[in-house]
PDB file of C-alpha atoms in Angstrom:
ATOM      1  CA  MET A  15     -12.619  12.243  -7.893  1.00  0.00           C
ATOM      2  CA  GLY A  16     -10.393  13.376 -10.701  1.00  0.00           C
ATOM      3  CA  ASN A  17      -8.225  11.243 -12.900  1.00  0.00           C
ATOM      4  CA  GLY A  18      -5.078  12.893 -14.229  1.00  0.00           C
ATOM      5  CA  GLY A  19      -4.144  10.187 -16.712  1.00  0.00           C
ATOM      6  CA  PRO A  20      -5.033  10.016 -20.409  1.00  0.00           C
ATOM      7  CA  MET A  21      -8.532   8.831 -21.295  1.00  0.00           C
ATOM      8  CA  ARG A  22      -8.622   5.615 -23.298  1.00  0.00           C
ATOM      9  CA  THR A  23     -10.939   5.450 -26.299  1.00  0.00           C
ATOM     10  CA  SER A  24     -11.235   1.699 -26.347  1.00  0.00           C
ATOM     11  CA  LEU A  25     -11.740  -0.957 -23.715  1.00  0.00           C
ATOM     12  CA  LEU A  26      -8.487  -2.552 -22.590  1.00  0.00           C
ATOM     13  CA  LEU A  27      -7.943  -5.519 -20.364  1.00  0.00           C
ATOM     14  CA  LEU A  28      -4.327  -6.115 -19.439  1.00  0.00           C
ATOM     15  CA  PRO A  29      -3.663  -9.593 -18.045  1.00  0.00           C
ATOM     16  CA  ALA A  30      -1.412  -9.966 -15.026  1.00  0.00           C
ATOM     17  CA  LEU A  31      -0.225 -13.112 -13.372  1.00  0.00           C
ATOM     18  CA  MET A  32      -1.173 -12.330  -9.785  1.00  0.00           C
ATOM     19  CA  GLY A  33      -2.320 -15.464  -8.003  1.00  0.00           C
ATOM     20  CA  CYS A  34      -5.760 -16.206  -9.397  1.00  0.00           C
ATOM     21  CA  GLY A  35      -6.584 -12.748 -10.749  1.00  0.00           C
ATOM     22  CA  GLN A  36      -6.010 -10.275 -13.544  1.00  0.00           C
ATOM     23  CA  ALA A  37      -5.192  -6.594 -13.545  1.00  0.00           C
ATOM     24  CA  ALA A  38      -8.476  -4.848 -12.779  1.00  0.00           C
ATOM     25  CA  TYR A  39      -8.328  -2.396 -15.700  1.00  0.00           C
ATOM     26  CA  THR A  40     -11.011  -0.737 -17.825  1.00  0.00           C
ATOM     27  CA  TYR A  41     -10.904   2.292 -20.124  1.00  0.00           C
ATOM     28  CA  SER A  42     -11.129   4.507 -17.004  1.00  0.00           C
ATOM     29  CA  GLY A  43      -8.109   2.956 -15.290  1.00  0.00           C
ATOM     30  CA  TYR A  44      -7.165   0.303 -12.745  1.00  0.00           C
ATOM     31  CA  TRP A  45      -9.555  -0.333  -9.871  1.00  0.00           C
ATOM     32  CA  ALA A  46      -7.399   0.728  -6.929  1.00  0.00           C
ATOM     33  CA  SER A  47      -9.258  -1.198  -4.217  1.00  0.00           C
ATOM     34  CA  ASP A  48      -8.633  -4.506  -6.026  1.00  0.00           C
ATOM     35  CA  HIS A  49      -4.945  -3.929  -5.319  1.00  0.00           C
ATOM     36  CA  PHE A  50      -5.354  -3.192  -1.607  1.00  0.00           C
ATOM     37  CA  PRO A  51      -7.681  -5.700   0.086  1.00  0.00           C
ATOM     38  CA  LEU A  52      -8.732  -5.146   3.703  1.00  0.00           C
ATOM     39  CA  THR A  53      -9.419  -8.862   4.205  1.00  0.00           C
ATOM     40  CA  PRO A  54      -7.866 -10.168   7.462  1.00  0.00           C
ATOM     41  CA  SER A  55      -4.465 -11.583   6.595  1.00  0.00           C
ATOM     42  CA  THR A  56      -0.878 -11.895   7.774  1.00  0.00           C
ATOM     43  CA  ALA A  57       2.152 -11.264   5.575  1.00  0.00           C
ATOM     44  CA  GLU A  58       5.886 -11.577   6.233  1.00  0.00           C
ATOM     45  CA  PHE A  59       8.526  -9.323   4.645  1.00  0.00           C
ATOM     46  CA  MET A  60      12.336  -9.296   4.550  1.00  0.00           C
ATOM     47  CA  ASN A  61      14.807  -6.496   3.882  1.00  0.00           C
ATOM     48  CA  GLU A  62      18.323  -6.864   2.466  1.00  0.00           C
ATOM     49  CA  GLY A  63      19.591  -3.685   4.110  1.00  0.00           C
ATOM     50  CA  ASP A  64      22.179  -3.852   6.886  1.00  0.00           C
ATOM     51  CA  ASP A  65      19.923  -1.802   9.178  1.00  0.00           C
ATOM     52  CA  PHE A  66      17.176  -4.427   9.200  1.00  0.00           C
ATOM     53  CA  ASP A  67      18.309  -7.771  10.600  1.00  0.00           C
ATOM     54  CA  PHE A  68      14.763  -8.941  11.263  1.00  0.00           C
ATOM     55  CA  SER A  69      11.610  -9.998   9.433  1.00  0.00           C
ATOM     56  CA  MET A  70       8.589  -7.740   9.461  1.00  0.00           C
ATOM     57  CA  GLU A  71       5.119  -9.168   9.981  1.00  0.00           C
ATOM     58  CA  VAL A  72       2.126  -7.166   8.798  1.00  0.00           C
ATOM     59  CA  SER A  73      -1.367  -8.065   9.939  1.00  0.00           C
ATOM     60  CA  VAL A  74      -4.776  -6.569   9.291  1.00  0.00           C
ATOM     61  CA  GLY A  75      -6.149  -5.769  12.726  1.00  0.00           C
ATOM     62  CA  GLU A  76      -9.116  -3.737  13.923  1.00  0.00           C
ATOM     63  CA  VAL A  77     -11.685  -2.649  11.329  1.00  0.00           C
ATOM     64  CA  GLU A  78     -13.917   0.346  12.052  1.00  0.00           C
ATOM     65  CA  THR A  79     -16.386   2.445  10.080  1.00  0.00           C
ATOM     66  CA  SER A  80     -15.835   6.181   9.709  1.00  0.00           C
ATOM     67  CA  GLY A  81     -18.409   8.221   7.793  1.00  0.00           C
ATOM     68  CA  GLY A  82     -19.602   5.100   6.013  1.00  0.00           C
ATOM     69  CA  THR A  83     -16.060   4.090   5.029  1.00  0.00           C
ATOM     70  CA  LYS A  84     -14.481   0.884   6.300  1.00  0.00           C
ATOM     71  CA  VAL A  85     -11.069   1.652   7.815  1.00  0.00           C
ATOM     72  CA  ALA A  86      -8.625  -1.127   8.737  1.00  0.00           C
ATOM     73  CA  THR A  87      -5.641  -0.795  11.058  1.00  0.00           C
ATOM     74  CA  PHE A  88      -2.550  -2.542   9.679  1.00  0.00           C
ATOM     75  CA  ASN A  89      -0.005  -3.575  12.318  1.00  0.00           C
ATOM     76  CA  TYR A  90       3.681  -3.556  11.299  1.00  0.00           C
ATOM     77  CA  MET A  91       5.730  -5.684  13.709  1.00  0.00           C
ATOM     78  CA  ASN A  92       9.229  -7.008  14.341  1.00  0.00           C
ATOM     79  CA  LYS A  93       8.747 -10.766  14.016  1.00  0.00           C
ATOM     80  CA  ASN A  94      12.158 -11.507  15.558  1.00  0.00           C
ATOM     81  CA  ASP A  95      11.256  -9.623  18.737  1.00  0.00           C
ATOM     82  CA  ASP A  96       8.006 -11.360  19.732  1.00  0.00           C
ATOM     83  CA  ASN A  97       6.120  -9.273  17.180  1.00  0.00           C
ATOM     84  CA  SER A  98       6.921  -6.032  18.979  1.00  0.00           C
ATOM     85  CA  LEU A  99       5.061  -3.164  17.360  1.00  0.00           C
ATOM     86  CA  LEU A 100       6.946  -0.889  14.945  1.00  0.00           C
ATOM     87  CA  TYR A 101       3.993   1.249  13.852  1.00  0.00           C
ATOM     88  CA  LYS A 102       0.379   1.124  12.688  1.00  0.00           C
ATOM     89  CA  ILE A 103      -1.342   2.662   9.673  1.00  0.00           C
ATOM     90  CA  LYS A 104      -5.072   3.152   9.164  1.00  0.00           C
ATOM     91  CA  TRP A 105      -5.960   2.381   5.527  1.00  0.00           C
ATOM     92  CA  SER A 106      -9.234   2.372   3.630  1.00  0.00           C
ATOM     93  CA  SER A 107      -9.764   0.876   0.201  1.00  0.00           C
ATOM     94  CA  ASP A 108     -13.052   0.771  -1.699  1.00  0.00           C
ATOM     95  CA  ASN A 109     -14.628   1.405  -5.085  1.00  0.00           C
ATOM     96  CA  THR A 110     -15.985   4.785  -4.020  1.00  0.00           C
ATOM     97  CA  ASP A 111     -12.980   6.669  -2.661  1.00  0.00           C
ATOM     98  CA  GLY A 112     -10.045   4.510  -3.762  1.00  0.00           C
ATOM     99  CA  ILE A 113      -7.098   4.003  -1.389  1.00  0.00           C
ATOM    100  CA  GLN A 114      -6.752   6.437   1.513  1.00  0.00           C
ATOM    101  CA  VAL A 115      -4.761   6.817   4.741  1.00  0.00           C
ATOM    102  CA  HIS A 116      -6.671   7.976   7.838  1.00  0.00           C
ATOM    103  CA  GLY A 117      -3.882   8.049  10.397  1.00  0.00           C
ATOM    104  CA  TYR A 118      -0.879   6.272  11.879  1.00  0.00           C
ATOM    105  CA  TYR A 119       0.593   5.264  15.227  1.00  0.00           C
ATOM    106  CA  LEU A 120       4.172   5.646  16.447  1.00  0.00           C
ATOM    107  CA  ASP A 121       5.775   5.350  19.887  1.00  0.00           C
ATOM    108  CA  ASP A 122       4.374   8.711  20.964  1.00  0.00           C
ATOM    109  CA  GLY A 123       0.779   7.861  20.038  1.00  0.00           C
ATOM    110  CA  TRP A 124      -1.763   8.240  17.259  1.00  0.00           C
ATOM    111  CA  VAL A 125      -1.851  10.841  14.515  1.00  0.00           C
ATOM    112  CA  ASN A 126      -5.436  10.857  13.240  1.00  0.00           C
ATOM    113  CA  PHE A 127      -6.026  13.007  10.168  1.00  0.00           C
ATOM    114  CA  SER A 128      -8.964  15.414  10.169  1.00  0.00           C
ATOM    115  CA  SER A 129      -9.628  14.217   6.609  1.00  0.00           C
ATOM    116  CA  PRO A 130      -8.066  11.239   4.833  1.00  0.00           C
ATOM    117  CA  VAL A 131      -4.993  11.445   2.625  1.00  0.00           C
ATOM    118  CA  LEU A 132      -5.917  10.271  -0.886  1.00  0.00           C
ATOM    119  CA  ILE A 133      -3.360   7.850  -2.292  1.00  0.00           C
ATOM    120  CA  VAL A 134      -5.008   6.498  -5.476  1.00  0.00           C
ATOM    121  CA  ALA A 135      -8.426   7.444  -6.861  1.00  0.00           C
ATOM    122  CA  ARG A 136     -11.073   4.739  -7.286  1.00  0.00           C
ATOM    123  CA  GLN A 137      -9.800   4.134 -10.826  1.00  0.00           C
ATOM    124  CA  GLY A 138      -6.224   5.188 -11.410  1.00  0.00           C
ATOM    125  CA  GLU A 139      -4.050   5.660 -14.483  1.00  0.00           C
ATOM    126  CA  PRO A 140      -0.242   5.563 -14.481  1.00  0.00           C
ATOM    127  CA  ASN A 141       1.359   9.025 -14.299  1.00  0.00           C
ATOM    128  CA  THR A 142      -1.508  10.288 -12.139  1.00  0.00           C
ATOM    129  CA  THR A 143      -0.745  12.408  -9.058  1.00  0.00           C
ATOM    130  CA  MET A 144      -3.016  13.094  -6.093  1.00  0.00           C
ATOM    131  CA  THR A 145      -2.326  15.916  -3.630  1.00  0.00           C
ATOM    132  CA  SER A 146      -3.918  16.213  -0.180  1.00  0.00           C
ATOM    133  CA  ASP A 147      -3.469  19.190   2.140  1.00  0.00           C
ATOM    134  CA  VAL A 148      -4.265  17.887   5.599  1.00  0.00           C
ATOM    135  CA  ASP A 149      -3.601  19.349   9.047  1.00  0.00           C
ATOM    136  CA  GLY A 150      -0.916  21.757   7.872  1.00  0.00           C
ATOM    137  CA  SER A 151       1.007  19.280   5.701  1.00  0.00           C
ATOM    138  CA  SER A 152       0.877  18.530   1.983  1.00  0.00           C
ATOM    139  CA  TYR A 153       0.934  14.908   0.789  1.00  0.00           C
ATOM    140  CA  THR A 154       1.595  13.850  -2.795  1.00  0.00           C
ATOM    141  CA  ALA A 155       0.893  10.357  -4.116  1.00  0.00           C
ATOM    142  CA  THR A 156       1.907   9.453  -7.673  1.00  0.00           C
ATOM    143  CA  PHE A 157       0.758   6.285  -9.424  1.00  0.00           C
ATOM    144  CA  GLU A 158       3.949   6.051 -11.485  1.00  0.00           C
ATOM    145  CA  ALA A 159       3.560   2.805 -13.407  1.00  0.00           C
ATOM    146  CA  TYR A 160       2.057  -0.652 -13.695  1.00  0.00           C
ATOM    147  CA  GLU A 161       5.079  -2.944 -13.670  1.00  0.00           C
ATOM    148  CA  ASP A 162       6.611  -6.271 -12.671  1.00  0.00           C
ATOM    149  CA  CYS A 163       7.029  -6.624  -8.910  1.00  0.00           C
ATOM    150  CA  PRO A 164       8.492 -10.078  -8.153  1.00  0.00           C
ATOM    151  CA  ASN A 165       8.886 -11.103  -4.531  1.00  0.00           C
ATOM    152  CA  ARG A 166      10.135 -14.119  -2.619  1.00  0.00           C
ATOM    153  CA  TRP A 167       6.686 -15.687  -2.488  1.00  0.00           C
ATOM    154  CA  ASN A 168       5.630 -15.225  -6.118  1.00  0.00           C
ATOM    155  CA  GLU A 169       7.891 -14.115  -8.956  1.00  0.00           C
ATOM    156  CA  ASN A 170       5.127 -13.446 -11.487  1.00  0.00           C
ATOM    157  CA  TRP A 171       3.233 -10.521 -10.026  1.00  0.00           C
ATOM    158  CA  GLU A 172       2.561  -7.169 -11.666  1.00  0.00           C
ATOM    159  CA  CYS A 173       1.713  -4.162  -9.533  1.00  0.00           C
ATOM    160  CA  MET A 174       0.673  -0.584  -9.247  1.00  0.00           C
ATOM    161  CA  LYS A 175       3.809   1.387  -8.307  1.00  0.00           C
ATOM    162  CA  VAL A 176       2.828   4.289  -6.051  1.00  0.00           C
ATOM    163  CA  VAL A 177       5.240   6.848  -4.577  1.00  0.00           C
ATOM    164  CA  ILE A 178       4.040   8.884  -1.580  1.00  0.00           C
ATOM    165  CA  SER A 179       5.849  11.991  -0.327  1.00  0.00           C
ATOM    166  CA  SER A 180       5.187  14.906   2.027  1.00  0.00           C
ATOM    167  CA  ASP A 181       6.597  18.230   3.191  1.00  0.00           C
ATOM    168  CA  GLU A 182       6.218  17.338   6.883  1.00  0.00           C
ATOM    169  CA  ASP A 183       9.286  17.497   9.138  1.00  0.00           C
ATOM    170  CA  ASN A 184       8.862  14.022  10.645  1.00  0.00           C
ATOM    171  CA  PRO A 185       8.014  11.526   7.872  1.00  0.00           C
ATOM    172  CA  ALA A 186       4.956   9.372   8.456  1.00  0.00           C
ATOM    173  CA  PRO A 187       5.464   5.598   8.070  1.00  0.00           C
ATOM    174  CA  PHE A 188       3.317   5.365   4.932  1.00  0.00           C
ATOM    175  CA  LEU A 189       5.646   7.642   2.956  1.00  0.00           C
ATOM    176  CA  GLY A 190       7.793   5.864   0.381  1.00  0.00           C
ATOM    177  CA  THR A 191       7.385   3.568  -2.610  1.00  0.00           C
ATOM    178  CA  TRP A 192       4.719   0.840  -2.659  1.00  0.00           C
ATOM    179  CA  HIS A 193       3.975  -1.999  -5.085  1.00  0.00           C
ATOM    180  CA  TRP A 194       0.422  -3.385  -4.843  1.00  0.00           C
ATOM    181  CA  ALA A 195      -0.868  -6.446  -6.696  1.00  0.00           C
ATOM    182  CA  THR A 196      -4.473  -7.465  -7.288  1.00  0.00           C
ATOM    183  CA  GLU A 197      -6.053  -9.759  -4.689  1.00  0.00           C
ATOM    184  CA  TYR A 198      -3.080  -9.830  -2.319  1.00  0.00           C
ATOM    185  CA  GLY A 199      -1.981  -6.224  -1.904  1.00  0.00           C
ATOM    186  CA  THR A 200       1.595  -5.312  -0.973  1.00  0.00           C
ATOM    187  CA  SER A 201       4.378  -7.112  -2.829  1.00  0.00           C
ATOM    188  CA  ARG A 202       7.104  -4.731  -1.672  1.00  0.00           C
ATOM    189  CA  PHE A 203       7.429  -1.344  -0.001  1.00  0.00           C
ATOM    190  CA  GLN A 204      10.368   0.947   0.601  1.00  0.00           C
ATOM    191  CA  PRO A 205       9.847   3.545   3.343  1.00  0.00           C
ATOM    192  CA  VAL A 206      11.228   6.997   2.629  1.00  0.00           C
ATOM    193  CA  GLY A 207      14.831   7.380   3.772  1.00  0.00           C
ATOM    194  CA  THR A 208      15.732   3.690   3.392  1.00  0.00           C
ATOM    195  CA  ASP A 209      17.957   2.048   0.778  1.00  0.00           C
ATOM    196  CA  TYR A 210      16.185  -1.276   0.255  1.00  0.00           C
ATOM    197  CA  PRO A 211      12.545  -2.370   0.047  1.00  0.00           C
ATOM    198  CA  TRP A 212      10.707  -4.781   2.294  1.00  0.00           C
ATOM    199  CA  ILE A 213       9.920  -7.771   0.056  1.00  0.00           C
ATOM    200  CA  LEU A 214       7.076 -10.233   0.581  1.00  0.00           C
ATOM    201  CA  GLU A 215       8.153 -13.708   1.741  1.00  0.00           C
ATOM    202  CA  ALA A 216       4.888 -15.296   2.848  1.00  0.00           C
ATOM    203  CA  HIS A 217       1.160 -14.548   2.932  1.00  0.00           C
ATOM    204  CA  ASP A 218      -1.756 -16.196   4.747  1.00  0.00           C
ATOM    205  CA  TRP A 219      -5.427 -15.318   4.898  1.00  0.00           C
ATOM    206  CA  ASP A 220      -6.662 -15.320   8.486  1.00  0.00           C
TER     207      ASP A 220
END
């Protein structure tokens, strides 16, 4: 898969204080899957906006294989309402196809894409944009920067900043701005149409 960023002529390794790891970078770019693990885990997020007076819990649920690709369903839940379901997103993340979205679930049921939406190629460079035309809608995902992304659990993380947009009439729940750190994944995410991001407060491996 293509890489829209500039090619580096020398090997670079950029350190990042992210738990136990470093930024997974070589001359071809950052390894996307290192920033979005599918390992079973549970994370808690808070939002400073007036519209969100609850904590969100995100858990990695069912894992299936589709065309040789491991796809994990992430459950996004209202922790203050007995973990009532808000929505689900099917993500994949590997060193072959990078980070992709395969579908999502809302109150009216599943939307399963006929082909996955590419979010970040297997090795991504900042200022790289991926476009996917799927099922009559166009999705654009831009890896804007590699930057600091402090949260309430760890103030020293650096992340891939990825902005996902679409021309669809009813925005899917994965649209918005994401910050992903190596080893642990999401540090913060701001869904499209909201004023404040969800910020990580706690993380546990299952």
